[in-house]
Amino acid sequence: MANRHAENTVAKIVEITSQSTSSFQDAIDRGIERAARTLKDIRGAWVQDQELVCDGGEIAAYRVVMKVTFVLEEE
């Protein structure tokens, strides 16, 4: 039996950038946590890019670009 709710689902993808001074994982966690404050019903995320920010030969920050998928509310 098919899920009737899934037949009427419309999703949207937004791109977000998040940064952390400790790790890529922390940047991902912070990004999803922040997105969840604004976006309802987040279903998944894809880490599109990872980047290091350096200062004087040292890692200053870990940056990620993510595509976040969420379901639009029904009208």
C-alpha positions as a printed NumPy array, in Angstrom:
array([[ 0.   ,  0.   ,  0.   ],
       [ 1.464,  3.349, -1.077],
       [ 1.838,  6.18 ,  1.402],
       [-0.872,  8.66 ,  0.401],
       [ 0.967, 11.543,  2.052],
       [ 4.088, 10.881, -0.048],
       [ 2.086, 11.247, -3.282],
       [ 1.338, 14.901, -2.498],
       [ 4.739, 15.891, -1.132],
       [ 6.605, 18.811, -2.659],
       [10.166, 19.408, -1.523],
       [12.503, 22.345, -1.91 ],
       [16.298, 22.496, -1.796],
       [18.225, 25.449, -0.395],
       [21.967, 25.984, -0.287],
       [23.524, 27.01 ,  3.011],
       [27.074, 27.712,  4.124],
       [28.22 , 26.997,  7.648],
       [31.529, 27.457,  9.44 ],
       [33.221, 26.176, 12.584],
       [36.603, 26.685, 14.186],
       [36.784, 23.067, 15.391],
       [35.842, 20.619, 12.571],
       [33.905, 19.902,  9.402],
       [31.47 , 17.796, 11.452],
       [30.817, 20.722, 13.776],
       [30.225, 23.006, 10.758],
       [27.682, 20.48 ,  9.423],
       [25.97 , 20.142, 12.81 ],
       [25.766, 23.924, 13.267],
       [24.423, 24.41 ,  9.745],
       [21.641, 21.851, 10.142],
       [20.794, 23.112, 13.626],
       [20.497, 26.688, 12.344],
       [18.51 , 25.666,  9.256],
       [16.065, 23.718, 11.454],
       [15.186, 26.935, 13.313],
       [13.789, 28.384, 10.087],
       [12.962, 25.433,  7.833],
       [10.339, 22.891,  8.859],
       [10.425, 19.201,  7.98 ],
       [14.071, 18.916,  6.875],
       [14.425, 15.529,  5.166],
       [18.102, 15.448,  4.283],
       [21.258, 17.3  ,  3.332],
       [24.104, 16.842,  0.911],
       [27.532, 18.292,  1.674],
       [28.452, 19.797, -1.67 ],
       [31.799, 21.335, -0.736],
       [34.297, 21.554,  2.109],
       [36.849, 24.324,  2.48 ],
       [39.552, 25.246,  4.957],
       [40.112, 28.864,  5.911],
       [43.756, 29.43 ,  6.787],
       [45.53 , 32.228,  8.629],
       [49.309, 32.314,  8.843],
       [49.643, 28.69 ,  7.811],
       [47.197, 27.536, 10.486],
       [43.645, 26.282, 10.035],
       [41.365, 29.111, 11.17 ],
       [38.003, 27.584, 10.202],
       [36.254, 24.669,  8.54 ],
       [33.555, 25.676,  6.055],
       [30.91 , 23.535,  4.364],
       [28.378, 24.247,  1.636],
       [25.28 , 22.069,  1.935],
       [22.122, 21.494, -0.067],
       [19.301, 21.046,  2.447],
       [16.043, 19.376,  1.401],
       [12.794, 20.158,  3.206],
       [ 9.12 , 19.495,  2.521],
       [ 6.843, 22.432,  1.764],
       [ 3.743, 22.751,  3.901],
       [ 0.435, 21.948,  2.249],
       [-1.828, 24.897,  1.498]])
